mmCIF file of C-alpha atoms and ligand atoms in Angstrom:
data_model
loop_
_atom_site.group_PDB
_atom_site.id
_atom_site.type_symbol
_atom_site.label_atom_id
_atom_site.label_comp_id
_atom_site.label_asym_id
_atom_site.label_seq_id
_atom_site.Cartn_x
_atom_site.Cartn_y
_atom_site.Cartn_z
ATOM 1 C CA MET R 239 19.646 -20.522 23.315
ATOM 2 C CA LEU R 240 15.493 -20.952 22.761
ATOM 3 C CA ALA R 241 14.703 -20.004 25.916
ATOM 4 C CA HIS R 242 15.960 -16.142 24.553
ATOM 5 C CA PHE R 243 13.414 -16.415 21.748
ATOM 6 C CA GLN R 244 11.021 -17.573 24.508
ATOM 7 C CA ASN R 245 11.006 -14.597 26.757
ATOM 8 C CA GLU R 246 10.696 -12.777 23.694
ATOM 9 C CA LEU R 247 6.938 -13.876 22.678
ATOM 10 C CA ASN R 248 6.206 -14.072 26.572
ATOM 11 C CA ARG R 249 7.591 -10.437 26.002
ATOM 12 C CA LEU R 250 5.345 -9.485 23.601
ATOM 13 C CA LYS R 251 1.686 -11.573 25.530
ATOM 14 C CA GLU R 252 2.900 -9.265 28.132
ATOM 15 C CA LYS R 253 2.600 -5.867 26.266
ATOM 16 C CA GLY R 254 -0.434 -7.678 24.321
ATOM 17 C CA LEU R 255 1.437 -7.568 20.872
ATOM 18 C CA TYR R 256 1.372 -10.983 19.887
ATOM 19 C CA ARG R 257 0.693 -11.808 16.840
ATOM 20 C CA THR R 258 -1.986 -14.634 15.296
ATOM 21 C CA LEU R 259 -3.437 -15.805 12.498
ATOM 22 C CA LYS R 260 -5.703 -16.242 12.059
ATOM 23 C CA LYS R 261 -7.771 -19.286 9.504
ATOM 24 C CA VAL R 262 -9.142 -18.264 5.992
ATOM 25 C CA THR R 263 -11.175 -21.946 4.397
ATOM 26 C CA SER R 264 -13.014 -20.409 2.014
ATOM 27 C CA PRO R 265 -12.622 -17.875 -1.675
ATOM 28 C CA VAL R 266 -10.923 -14.094 -1.391
ATOM 29 C CA ASP R 267 -14.428 -12.649 -1.042
ATOM 30 C CA THR R 268 -16.880 -9.878 0.583
ATOM 31 C CA THR R 269 -17.370 -12.356 2.738
ATOM 32 C CA VAL R 270 -15.253 -15.029 3.927
ATOM 33 C CA THR R 271 -14.845 -17.931 6.373
ATOM 34 C CA ILE R 272 -13.253 -16.984 9.580
ATOM 35 C CA ASN R 273 -11.682 -19.667 11.349
ATOM 36 C CA GLY R 274 -14.652 -21.894 10.550
ATOM 37 C CA ARG R 275 -16.871 -18.358 10.809
ATOM 38 C CA GLU R 276 -18.471 -16.594 8.109
ATOM 39 C CA VAL R 277 -17.948 -12.739 7.953
ATOM 40 C CA ILE R 278 -18.243 -9.601 6.067
ATOM 41 C CA LEU R 279 -14.581 -8.772 4.943
ATOM 42 C CA PHE R 280 -13.849 -4.934 5.319
ATOM 43 C CA SER R 281 -10.363 -5.637 6.062
ATOM 44 C CA SER R 282 -9.270 -6.590 2.892
ATOM 45 C CA ASN R 283 -6.444 -4.672 0.445
ATOM 46 C CA ASN R 284 -8.505 -6.260 -2.989
ATOM 47 C CA TYR R 285 -10.468 -2.917 -3.263
ATOM 48 C CA LEU R 286 -12.117 -4.253 -6.995
ATOM 49 C CA GLY R 287 -12.328 -7.614 -6.200
ATOM 50 C CA LEU R 288 -10.630 -8.476 -8.982
ATOM 51 C CA ALA R 289 -8.656 -11.322 -6.864
ATOM 52 C CA ASN R 290 -10.898 -13.935 -7.317
ATOM 53 C CA HIS R 291 -12.524 -12.677 -10.654
ATOM 54 C CA PRO R 292 -13.162 -14.892 -12.848
ATOM 55 C CA ALA R 293 -11.525 -13.315 -15.716
ATOM 56 C CA LEU R 294 -8.199 -13.181 -13.899
ATOM 57 C CA LYS R 295 -8.760 -17.312 -12.245
ATOM 58 C CA LYS R 296 -9.485 -17.633 -16.173
ATOM 59 C CA ALA R 297 -5.823 -15.304 -18.022
ATOM 60 C CA ALA R 298 -4.553 -17.441 -14.831
ATOM 61 C CA VAL R 299 -5.203 -21.308 -15.056
ATOM 62 C CA SER R 300 -4.713 -21.503 -19.464
ATOM 63 C CA VAL R 301 -0.543 -19.013 -18.868
ATOM 64 C CA LEU R 302 -0.940 -22.399 -16.233
ATOM 65 C CA GLN R 303 -1.345 -24.616 -18.542
ATOM 66 C CA ASN R 304 1.063 -23.751 -21.645
ATOM 67 C CA TYR R 305 3.671 -22.922 -19.639
ATOM 68 C CA GLY R 306 3.982 -24.243 -16.456
ATOM 69 C CA SER R 307 3.798 -23.121 -12.839
ATOM 70 C CA GLY R 308 7.117 -21.489 -12.185
ATOM 71 C CA ALA R 309 9.372 -19.363 -13.902
ATOM 72 C CA GLY R 310 12.817 -21.628 -12.428
ATOM 73 C CA ALA R 311 15.222 -18.202 -12.094
ATOM 74 C CA SER R 312 15.658 -14.929 -12.124
ATOM 75 C CA ARG R 313 14.794 -12.898 -14.701
ATOM 76 C CA LEU R 314 18.573 -12.277 -15.341
ATOM 77 C CA ILE R 315 19.484 -15.989 -15.690
ATOM 78 C CA SER R 316 16.573 -17.880 -17.879
ATOM 79 C CA GLY R 317 13.897 -16.583 -15.963
ATOM 80 C CA ASN R 318 12.665 -13.543 -18.306
ATOM 81 C CA LEU R 319 10.080 -14.429 -20.024
ATOM 82 C CA GLU R 320 7.581 -13.212 -22.711
ATOM 83 C CA ILE R 321 4.779 -12.411 -20.688
ATOM 84 C CA HIS R 322 7.014 -10.507 -17.867
ATOM 85 C CA GLU R 323 8.044 -8.240 -20.707
ATOM 86 C CA GLU R 324 4.286 -8.412 -22.170
ATOM 87 C CA LEU R 325 3.601 -6.953 -18.429
ATOM 88 C CA GLU R 326 6.022 -4.813 -17.597
ATOM 89 C CA GLN R 327 5.021 -2.955 -21.091
ATOM 90 C CA ARG R 328 1.549 -3.017 -19.821
ATOM 91 C CA ILE R 329 1.263 -1.143 -16.848
ATOM 92 C CA ALA R 330 3.917 0.762 -17.963
ATOM 93 C CA ALA R 331 1.449 2.391 -20.343
ATOM 94 C CA PHE R 332 -1.299 2.262 -16.861
ATOM 95 C CA LYS R 333 0.537 4.140 -15.165
ATOM 96 C CA LYS R 334 2.044 6.678 -17.877
ATOM 97 C CA CYS R 335 4.928 5.620 -17.564
ATOM 98 C CA SER R 336 7.609 5.538 -19.843
ATOM 99 C CA ALA R 337 8.971 2.039 -18.729
ATOM 100 C CA ALA R 338 8.228 -0.390 -16.007
ATOM 101 C CA ILE R 339 10.412 -3.144 -13.874
ATOM 102 C CA ILE R 340 8.810 -6.038 -12.204
ATOM 103 C CA PHE R 341 9.330 -7.535 -8.890
ATOM 104 C CA SER R 342 8.335 -10.445 -6.565
ATOM 105 C CA THR R 343 6.324 -7.584 -3.681
ATOM 106 C CA GLY R 344 5.435 -5.087 -3.750
ATOM 107 C CA TYR R 345 7.615 -5.577 -0.800
ATOM 108 C CA MET R 346 10.535 -6.751 -2.507
ATOM 109 C CA ALA R 347 10.113 -3.063 -5.079
ATOM 110 C CA ASN R 348 10.005 -0.844 -2.268
ATOM 111 C CA ILE R 349 13.373 -2.328 -0.948
ATOM 112 C CA GLY R 350 15.206 -3.462 -3.749
ATOM 113 C CA ALA R 351 14.097 0.490 -5.920
ATOM 114 C CA ILE R 352 15.750 3.014 -2.993
ATOM 115 C CA THR R 353 18.587 0.362 -1.678
ATOM 116 C CA SER R 354 19.452 0.559 -5.394
ATOM 117 C CA LEU R 355 18.842 4.459 -5.779
ATOM 118 C CA ALA R 356 19.494 5.916 -2.907
ATOM 119 C CA GLY R 357 23.243 5.288 -1.249
ATOM 120 C CA LYS R 358 26.234 7.016 0.516
ATOM 121 C CA ASN R 359 26.278 10.414 -0.274
ATOM 122 C CA ASP R 360 22.793 11.249 -0.961
ATOM 123 C CA LEU R 361 20.081 11.778 1.385
ATOM 124 C CA ILE R 362 16.232 10.636 1.730
ATOM 125 C CA LEU R 363 12.770 12.630 3.057
ATOM 126 C CA SER R 364 11.103 10.384 3.871
ATOM 127 C CA ASP R 365 6.562 10.546 5.629
ATOM 128 C CA GLN R 366 6.238 9.531 8.989
ATOM 129 C CA LEU R 367 4.024 7.531 7.572
ATOM 130 C CA ASN R 368 5.382 5.374 5.180
ATOM 131 C CA HIS R 369 4.578 1.511 4.276
ATOM 132 C CA ALA R 370 7.464 -0.674 7.211
ATOM 133 C CA SER R 371 8.660 -1.792 3.332
ATOM 134 C CA ILE R 372 10.079 1.684 2.445
ATOM 135 C CA ILE R 373 10.978 2.023 6.024
ATOM 136 C CA ASP R 374 13.686 -0.699 5.979
ATOM 137 C CA GLY R 375 14.727 0.246 2.716
ATOM 138 C CA CYS R 376 16.256 3.180 4.002
ATOM 139 C CA ARG R 377 17.239 1.785 6.915
ATOM 140 C CA LEU R 378 18.637 -0.727 4.412
ATOM 141 C CA SER R 379 20.589 1.893 1.535
ATOM 142 C CA THR R 380 23.211 3.680 3.205
ATOM 143 C CA ALA R 381 21.917 6.863 2.326
ATOM 144 C CA GLU R 382 21.135 9.811 5.408
ATOM 145 C CA THR R 383 17.542 9.309 5.922
ATOM 146 C CA LYS R 384 15.060 11.301 7.596
ATOM 147 C CA ILE R 385 12.056 11.748 8.767
ATOM 148 C CA TYR R 386 9.896 14.334 7.875
ATOM 149 C CA PRO R 387 6.468 14.900 10.107
ATOM 150 C CA HIS R 388 2.923 13.572 8.397
ATOM 151 C CA LYS R 389 3.051 15.702 4.438
ATOM 152 C CA ASP R 390 4.112 19.267 6.390
ATOM 153 C CA LEU R 391 5.740 20.263 3.844
ATOM 154 C CA ALA R 392 6.926 23.206 4.964
ATOM 155 C CA ALA R 393 8.264 20.792 7.718
ATOM 156 C CA LEU R 394 9.960 19.052 4.934
ATOM 157 C CA GLU R 395 11.562 21.849 3.443
ATOM 158 C CA LYS R 396 13.078 22.820 6.908
ATOM 159 C CA ILE R 397 14.715 19.674 7.227
ATOM 160 C CA LEU R 398 16.094 19.324 3.659
ATOM 161 C CA ARG R 399 17.168 23.533 3.982
ATOM 162 C CA GLN R 400 19.446 22.649 7.054
ATOM 163 C CA ALA R 401 21.150 18.848 6.132
ATOM 164 C CA LEU R 402 21.964 20.559 2.878
ATOM 165 C CA SER R 403 23.519 23.996 5.461
ATOM 166 C CA ARG R 404 25.350 21.200 7.341
ATOM 167 C CA HIS R 405 26.015 18.818 4.137
ATOM 168 C CA GLU R 406 29.650 19.341 3.471
ATOM 169 C CA LYS R 407 32.479 18.397 0.028
ATOM 170 C CA GLY R 408 29.918 19.792 -2.202
ATOM 171 C CA GLY R 409 25.933 18.221 -1.739
ATOM 172 C CA TYR R 410 24.722 15.627 -1.834
ATOM 173 C CA ASN R 411 24.733 12.623 -5.357
ATOM 174 C CA ASN R 412 20.874 12.294 -5.035
ATOM 175 C CA ILE R 413 17.484 14.185 -2.615
ATOM 176 C CA PHE R 414 15.043 11.764 -2.412
ATOM 177 C CA PHE R 415 11.575 12.492 -1.397
ATOM 178 C CA ILE R 416 9.569 9.364 -0.028
ATOM 179 C CA THR R 417 6.182 8.772 0.223
ATOM 180 C CA ASP R 418 2.808 6.688 0.201
ATOM 181 C CA GLY R 419 0.179 7.518 -2.457
ATOM 182 C CA ILE R 420 -1.798 6.496 -0.267
ATOM 183 C CA PHE R 421 -0.919 5.701 3.148
ATOM 184 C CA SER R 422 -2.316 2.296 4.193
ATOM 185 C CA MET R 423 -3.587 3.469 7.909
ATOM 186 C CA ASP R 424 -5.422 6.116 7.975
ATOM 187 C CA GLY R 425 -6.791 6.884 3.762
ATOM 188 C CA ASP R 426 -5.264 10.457 3.408
ATOM 189 C CA ILE R 427 -3.724 11.581 -0.266
ATOM 190 C CA THR R 428 -0.091 12.783 -0.260
ATOM 191 C CA PRO R 429 0.378 16.297 -1.903
ATOM 192 C CA LEU R 430 2.046 15.006 -4.487
ATOM 193 C CA PRO R 431 2.006 18.215 -6.653
ATOM 194 C CA ASP R 432 3.885 20.279 -4.072
ATOM 195 C CA LEU R 433 5.834 17.633 -3.036
ATOM 196 C CA LEU R 434 6.964 17.441 -6.857
ATOM 197 C CA LYS R 435 7.020 21.451 -6.724
ATOM 198 C CA ILE R 436 10.211 21.083 -3.372
ATOM 199 C CA ALA R 437 11.975 17.998 -5.241
ATOM 200 C CA ASP R 438 12.299 20.705 -8.543
ATOM 201 C CA ARG R 439 13.624 23.864 -7.393
ATOM 202 C CA TYR R 440 15.876 21.629 -5.570
ATOM 203 C CA ASN R 441 16.183 18.807 -7.973
ATOM 204 C CA ALA R 442 15.425 15.941 -5.811
ATOM 205 C CA PHE R 443 13.743 12.539 -7.020
ATOM 206 C CA VAL R 444 10.073 11.282 -5.956
ATOM 207 C CA ILE R 445 9.631 7.703 -5.434
ATOM 208 C CA LEU R 446 5.758 7.404 -5.324
ATOM 209 C CA ASP R 447 4.229 3.855 -3.459
ATOM 210 C CA ASP R 448 1.346 3.729 -5.048
ATOM 211 C CA ALA R 449 0.134 0.901 -3.385
ATOM 212 C CA HIS R 450 -3.760 1.466 -2.228
ATOM 213 C CA ALA R 451 -4.071 4.451 -4.981
ATOM 214 C CA THR R 452 -3.075 2.043 -8.201
ATOM 215 C CA GLY R 453 -6.397 0.351 -9.189
ATOM 216 C CA VAL R 454 -7.692 3.296 -7.143
ATOM 217 C CA ILE R 455 -7.900 6.444 -7.513
ATOM 218 C CA GLY R 456 -7.761 8.534 -10.435
ATOM 219 C CA LYS R 457 -10.360 8.592 -13.417
ATOM 220 C CA ASN R 458 -8.840 5.427 -14.909
ATOM 221 C CA GLY R 459 -7.354 3.783 -11.817
ATOM 222 C CA GLY R 460 -3.937 5.437 -13.079
ATOM 223 C CA GLY R 461 -2.868 6.221 -9.013
ATOM 224 C CA THR R 462 -2.285 9.241 -7.469
ATOM 225 C CA ALA R 463 -0.159 10.707 -10.136
ATOM 226 C CA GLU R 464 -3.332 10.338 -12.409
ATOM 227 C CA TYR R 465 -6.087 11.939 -8.767
ATOM 228 C CA PHE R 466 -3.790 14.838 -9.801
ATOM 229 C CA ASP R 467 -3.481 15.170 -12.979
ATOM 230 C CA LEU R 468 -0.095 15.704 -13.208
ATOM 231 C CA ALA R 469 1.732 14.828 -16.632
ATOM 232 C CA ASP R 470 5.038 12.444 -17.140
ATOM 233 C CA ASN R 471 7.657 13.640 -14.803
ATOM 234 C CA GLU R 472 11.350 12.571 -14.964
ATOM 235 C CA HIS R 473 11.929 12.820 -11.506
ATOM 236 C CA LEU R 474 8.960 11.210 -10.130
ATOM 237 C CA ILE R 475 9.641 7.138 -9.707
ATOM 238 C CA GLN R 476 6.607 5.721 -9.143
ATOM 239 C CA ILE R 477 6.123 1.876 -6.993
ATOM 240 C CA GLY R 478 3.730 -0.846 -6.637
ATOM 241 C CA THR R 479 1.886 -3.182 -6.306
ATOM 242 C CA PHE R 480 0.138 -5.891 -7.960
ATOM 243 C CA SER R 481 -2.185 -7.592 -5.012
ATOM 244 C CA LYS R 482 -3.814 -5.607 -3.730
ATOM 245 C CA ALA R 483 -6.991 -3.785 -5.988
ATOM 246 C CA MET R 484 -5.038 -5.146 -9.354
ATOM 247 C CA GLY R 485 -5.773 -8.948 -7.528
ATOM 248 C CA SER R 486 -2.952 -10.742 -8.038
ATOM 249 C CA LEU R 487 0.643 -10.260 -6.982
ATOM 250 C CA GLY R 488 4.395 -8.508 -7.429
ATOM 251 C CA GLY R 489 5.919 -5.671 -7.364
ATOM 252 C CA TYR R 490 6.812 -2.844 -10.119
ATOM 253 C CA VAL R 491 8.224 0.167 -10.234
ATOM 254 C CA ALA R 492 7.258 2.571 -13.755
ATOM 255 C CA GLY R 493 9.359 5.388 -13.978
ATOM 256 C CA HIS R 494 11.860 6.976 -17.038
ATOM 257 C CA GLU R 495 12.823 4.806 -18.665
ATOM 258 C CA LEU R 496 17.165 5.358 -17.917
ATOM 259 C CA ILE R 497 15.692 4.195 -14.094
ATOM 260 C CA ILE R 498 13.842 1.295 -14.536
ATOM 261 C CA GLU R 499 17.063 0.367 -16.639
ATOM 262 C CA PHE R 500 19.437 1.376 -13.655
ATOM 263 C CA LEU R 501 17.561 -1.109 -12.533
ATOM 264 C CA ARG R 502 17.399 -4.060 -13.206
ATOM 265 C CA ASN R 503 20.881 -3.895 -13.452
ATOM 266 C CA ARG R 504 21.531 -3.196 -10.354
ATOM 267 C CA ALA R 505 18.457 -4.018 -7.494
ATOM 268 C CA ARG R 506 19.046 -6.742 -5.201
ATOM 269 C CA SER R 507 15.208 -8.237 -5.495
ATOM 270 C CA PHE R 508 15.340 -7.703 -8.425
ATOM 271 C CA ILE R 509 18.969 -9.916 -9.944
ATOM 272 C CA TYR R 510 18.332 -12.466 -6.839
ATOM 273 C CA SER R 511 15.100 -13.816 -6.722
ATOM 274 C CA THR R 512 13.606 -15.690 -8.912
ATOM 275 C CA ALA R 513 10.769 -14.779 -11.084
ATOM 276 C CA LEU R 514 7.401 -13.723 -10.398
ATOM 277 C CA PRO R 515 5.252 -17.627 -11.750
ATOM 278 C CA PRO R 516 3.731 -16.603 -15.504
ATOM 279 C CA SER R 517 -0.175 -17.744 -14.169
ATOM 280 C CA VAL R 518 0.339 -14.853 -12.056
ATOM 281 C CA SER R 519 1.878 -12.341 -14.820
ATOM 282 C CA ALA R 520 -0.935 -13.059 -16.620
ATOM 283 C CA SER R 521 -3.835 -12.089 -13.352
ATOM 284 C CA SER R 522 -2.081 -9.011 -13.579
ATOM 285 C CA ILE R 523 -2.085 -7.962 -17.682
ATOM 286 C CA ALA R 524 -5.718 -9.564 -17.159
ATOM 287 C CA ALA R 525 -6.614 -6.840 -14.297
ATOM 288 C CA ILE R 526 -5.068 -4.565 -15.926
ATOM 289 C CA ASN R 527 -7.590 -5.144 -18.910
ATOM 290 C CA ILE R 528 -10.415 -4.717 -16.827
ATOM 291 C CA LEU R 529 -9.190 -1.580 -15.967
ATOM 292 C CA GLU R 530 -8.427 -0.479 -19.273
ATOM 293 C CA LYS R 531 -11.827 -1.311 -20.478
ATOM 294 C CA ASP R 532 -14.198 -1.416 -18.076
ATOM 295 C CA LYS R 533 -15.495 2.077 -15.579
ATOM 296 C CA ALA R 534 -18.246 -0.064 -13.278
ATOM 297 C CA LEU R 535 -16.061 -1.604 -11.289
ATOM 298 C CA LEU R 536 -14.206 2.336 -9.630
ATOM 299 C CA GLN R 537 -17.875 3.463 -9.849
ATOM 300 C CA SER R 538 -19.108 1.326 -7.982
ATOM 301 C CA LEU R 539 -16.437 1.125 -5.359
ATOM 302 C CA GLN R 540 -16.440 5.302 -4.704
ATOM 303 C CA HIS R 541 -19.612 4.498 -4.243
ATOM 304 C CA ASN R 542 -20.251 2.116 -1.687
ATOM 305 C CA ILE R 543 -17.182 4.532 -0.197
ATOM 306 C CA ASP R 544 -19.695 7.188 -0.075
ATOM 307 C CA ARG R 545 -22.531 5.147 1.343
ATOM 308 C CA PHE R 546 -20.478 4.128 4.197
ATOM 309 C CA LYS R 547 -19.020 7.465 4.955
ATOM 310 C CA LYS R 548 -22.314 8.569 4.564
ATOM 311 C CA GLY R 549 -23.705 5.985 7.146
ATOM 312 C CA ILE R 550 -20.993 5.764 9.437
ATOM 313 C CA THR R 551 -21.017 10.204 10.869
ATOM 314 C CA GLU R 552 -24.896 9.831 10.848
ATOM 315 C CA ILE R 553 -24.719 7.016 13.958
ATOM 316 C CA GLY R 554 -22.470 9.671 15.400
ATOM 317 C CA TYR R 555 -18.914 8.585 14.736
ATOM 318 C CA GLY R 556 -18.417 12.607 13.399
ATOM 319 C CA SER R 557 -17.568 13.310 9.356
ATOM 320 C CA VAL R 558 -15.134 11.660 7.456
ATOM 321 C CA GLU R 559 -12.628 13.112 5.200
ATOM 322 C CA ILE R 560 -10.933 10.459 3.639
ATOM 323 C CA GLU R 561 -11.078 10.482 -0.034
ATOM 324 C CA THR R 562 -10.637 6.146 -0.374
ATOM 325 C CA PRO R 563 -11.530 3.310 0.475
ATOM 326 C CA ILE R 564 -9.352 2.856 3.967
ATOM 327 C CA ILE R 565 -11.522 4.805 6.245
ATOM 328 C CA PRO R 566 -9.941 4.554 10.196
ATOM 329 C CA ILE R 567 -11.832 5.097 12.243
ATOM 330 C CA ILE R 568 -10.316 6.874 15.516
ATOM 331 C CA ILE R 569 -11.571 4.818 18.976
ATOM 332 C CA GLY R 570 -8.040 6.134 21.109
ATOM 333 C CA ASP R 571 -7.865 3.642 23.525
ATOM 334 C CA ALA R 572 -5.720 0.919 22.712
ATOM 335 C CA ASP R 573 -7.592 -1.865 24.640
ATOM 336 C CA LEU R 574 -11.048 -0.317 24.132
ATOM 337 C CA THR R 575 -9.930 -0.924 20.460
ATOM 338 C CA MET R 576 -8.998 -3.844 20.265
ATOM 339 C CA GLU R 577 -12.158 -4.438 22.666
ATOM 340 C CA PHE R 578 -14.588 -3.539 19.679
ATOM 341 C CA ALA R 579 -12.179 -4.897 16.763
ATOM 342 C CA ASP R 580 -13.418 -8.374 18.838
ATOM 343 C CA THR R 581 -17.115 -7.083 19.419
ATOM 344 C CA LEU R 582 -17.104 -6.316 15.316
ATOM 345 C CA LEU R 583 -16.160 -9.930 14.638
ATOM 346 C CA LYS R 584 -18.507 -12.115 16.998
ATOM 347 C CA LYS R 585 -21.271 -9.580 15.952
ATOM 348 C CA GLY R 586 -20.290 -10.862 11.737
ATOM 349 C CA ILE R 587 -17.814 -8.195 10.456
ATOM 350 C CA TYR R 588 -14.392 -8.383 10.516
ATOM 351 C CA ALA R 589 -12.981 -4.728 11.278
ATOM 352 C CA PRO R 590 -9.064 -5.125 11.905
ATOM 353 C CA GLY R 591 -8.367 -3.033 15.511
ATOM 354 C CA ILE R 592 -5.259 -1.499 14.710
ATOM 355 C CA ARG R 593 -2.492 -0.024 17.528
ATOM 356 C CA PRO R 594 0.179 1.145 18.529
ATOM 357 C CA PRO R 595 3.122 0.595 17.486
ATOM 358 C CA THR R 596 1.566 1.012 14.141
ATOM 359 C CA VAL R 597 -0.213 3.616 14.973
ATOM 360 C CA PRO R 598 1.491 6.571 17.935
ATOM 361 C CA GLU R 599 -0.361 6.310 21.074
ATOM 362 C CA ASN R 600 -4.043 7.178 21.301
ATOM 363 C CA GLN R 601 -3.971 7.311 17.647
ATOM 364 C CA SER R 602 -5.667 3.355 17.703
ATOM 365 C CA ARG R 603 -8.731 2.458 15.516
ATOM 366 C CA ILE R 604 -10.386 0.601 14.074
ATOM 367 C CA ARG R 605 -9.316 0.504 9.695
ATOM 368 C CA VAL R 606 -12.333 -0.476 7.472
ATOM 369 C CA SER R 607 -11.882 -1.005 4.134
ATOM 370 C CA LEU R 608 -14.506 -1.541 1.192
ATOM 371 C CA MET R 609 -14.633 -3.205 -2.011
ATOM 372 C CA SER R 610 -16.422 -2.515 -5.112
ATOM 373 C CA SER R 611 -18.244 -5.375 -4.531
ATOM 374 C CA HIS R 612 -19.506 -4.729 -0.947
ATOM 375 C CA THR R 613 -23.533 -4.652 -1.375
ATOM 376 C CA GLY R 614 -25.276 -1.885 -0.212
ATOM 377 C CA ASP R 615 -26.836 -3.885 2.300
ATOM 378 C CA GLN R 616 -23.069 -5.500 3.847
ATOM 379 C CA ILE R 617 -22.452 -2.054 4.084
ATOM 380 C CA ASP R 618 -25.744 -1.516 6.293
ATOM 381 C CA THR R 619 -25.490 -4.217 8.373
ATOM 382 C CA ALA R 620 -22.134 -3.291 8.838
ATOM 383 C CA LEU R 621 -23.543 0.112 10.126
ATOM 384 C CA SER R 622 -25.858 -1.158 11.837
ATOM 385 C CA VAL R 623 -23.794 -3.303 14.282
ATOM 386 C CA PHE R 624 -20.742 -0.435 14.454
ATOM 387 C CA GLU R 625 -23.961 1.807 15.715
ATOM 388 C CA GLU R 626 -25.344 -0.816 18.283
ATOM 389 C CA GLU R 627 -21.758 -2.335 19.497
ATOM 390 C CA GLY R 628 -20.369 1.849 19.829
ATOM 391 C CA LYS R 629 -22.775 2.794 21.618
ATOM 392 C CA ARG R 630 -23.009 -0.407 23.929
ATOM 393 C CA LEU R 631 -19.331 0.288 24.286
ATOM 394 C CA GLU R 632 -19.940 4.220 24.819
ATOM 395 C CA ILE R 633 -17.574 4.743 22.185
ATOM 396 C CA ILE R 634 -20.490 6.698 20.537
HETATM 397 C C1 PLP F 58 1.825 1.239 0.924
HETATM 398 C C2 PLP F 58 2.542 -0.083 1.320
HETATM 399 N N1 PLP F 58 3.922 -0.288 -0.145
HETATM 400 C C3 PLP F 58 4.413 -2.059 -0.292
HETATM 401 C C4 PLP F 58 3.102 -2.520 0.004
HETATM 402 C C5 PLP F 58 4.224 -4.141 -0.083
HETATM 403 O O1 PLP F 58 3.383 -5.076 -1.093
HETATM 404 P P1 PLP F 58 2.679 -6.329 -1.192
HETATM 405 O O2 PLP F 58 1.871 -6.500 -0.237
HETATM 406 O O3 PLP F 58 3.065 -6.544 -2.475
HETATM 407 O O4 PLP F 58 4.312 -6.882 -1.013
HETATM 408 C C6 PLP F 58 2.071 -2.795 0.914
HETATM 409 C C7 PLP F 58 1.530 -3.743 1.347
HETATM 410 O O5 PLP F 58 1.735 -5.188 2.115
HETATM 411 C C8 PLP F 58 1.874 -1.752 1.379
HETATM 412 O O6 PLP F 58 0.717 -1.269 1.923
#
């Protein structure tokens, strides 16, 4: 019986798809010690450097000492601590929504929201490049799910019309468009205003996964809706996580209070899972405090994005259209990409190679992610390694 799993693992190894873990033995910062070596990190979602920020640590330690390490039960039993409700109010206000509900992770927020909101006789239209947790949520829901080509809203509308014309018995109960805000492997931004316009025409909901956008884009770091200056919209359901720019852990859904009340009653990953530890919730609140008070982190992140983009273009990698900290350097060939990533790591730069099945064939890439806390020297060091090794491998 075990032989089956051994064979599967062997198959992954043969196909070059076997995954291994790298051990980090230092605090999570712009430099980390990986497998015993110090490297500059260009692969973290800790965009604002908050994961090791004194204010987040102080908040966590104080709440840990006063309230203990675990919530002890799910929210609906006896795990609903005051700090959870405070965090929900704070994130709702930060996202300019009337209400919010928190989950243990962003993954669980997506699974819980999608599977409870969309069911039998509903239609989901999901962007081709959406995150795995959205894909899993769609699969687990019993809704009819159709994938539209990446950000192609004309195609989305065509697929929608075809589905509506084929559908019998008076139409779907509900229609959902689901999209990442910032796409996690490509760093581009979803065309939210146009998506909402189509949603209005067809009376559809838009579920926006703002995991990589919250704390990153928009004048206050409010995410994709703020970036496009959109007012609160009862058909917009925003999902996110405290685990990336917010430097903590936990997922959330923010939107109309009726939707939130519904999720509290129906989302299985909320109902049947222990509430977040209070100390973790305290870190998330501390992150919101920082974002609300101080724009310096957002400004230095933007400064670093501009510096890296300018540099990488100047050394011959072509122009970069991306406006976010996720910058894909497309290499194409999977083996060459992995060789390049290994070389970068040997030279002290950790920017991972991403290859199929995570990205399409011939779209293998180095995925660089920038942090507000990267120094100019760290970025310039990375650029000079990209130049030297890119030339050696004849990539540029
Ligand atoms: C777009 C997107 N959504 C959701 C998640 C899941 O968030 P979490 O890590 O909090 O589970 C991630 C990343 O992990 C993500 O990239």
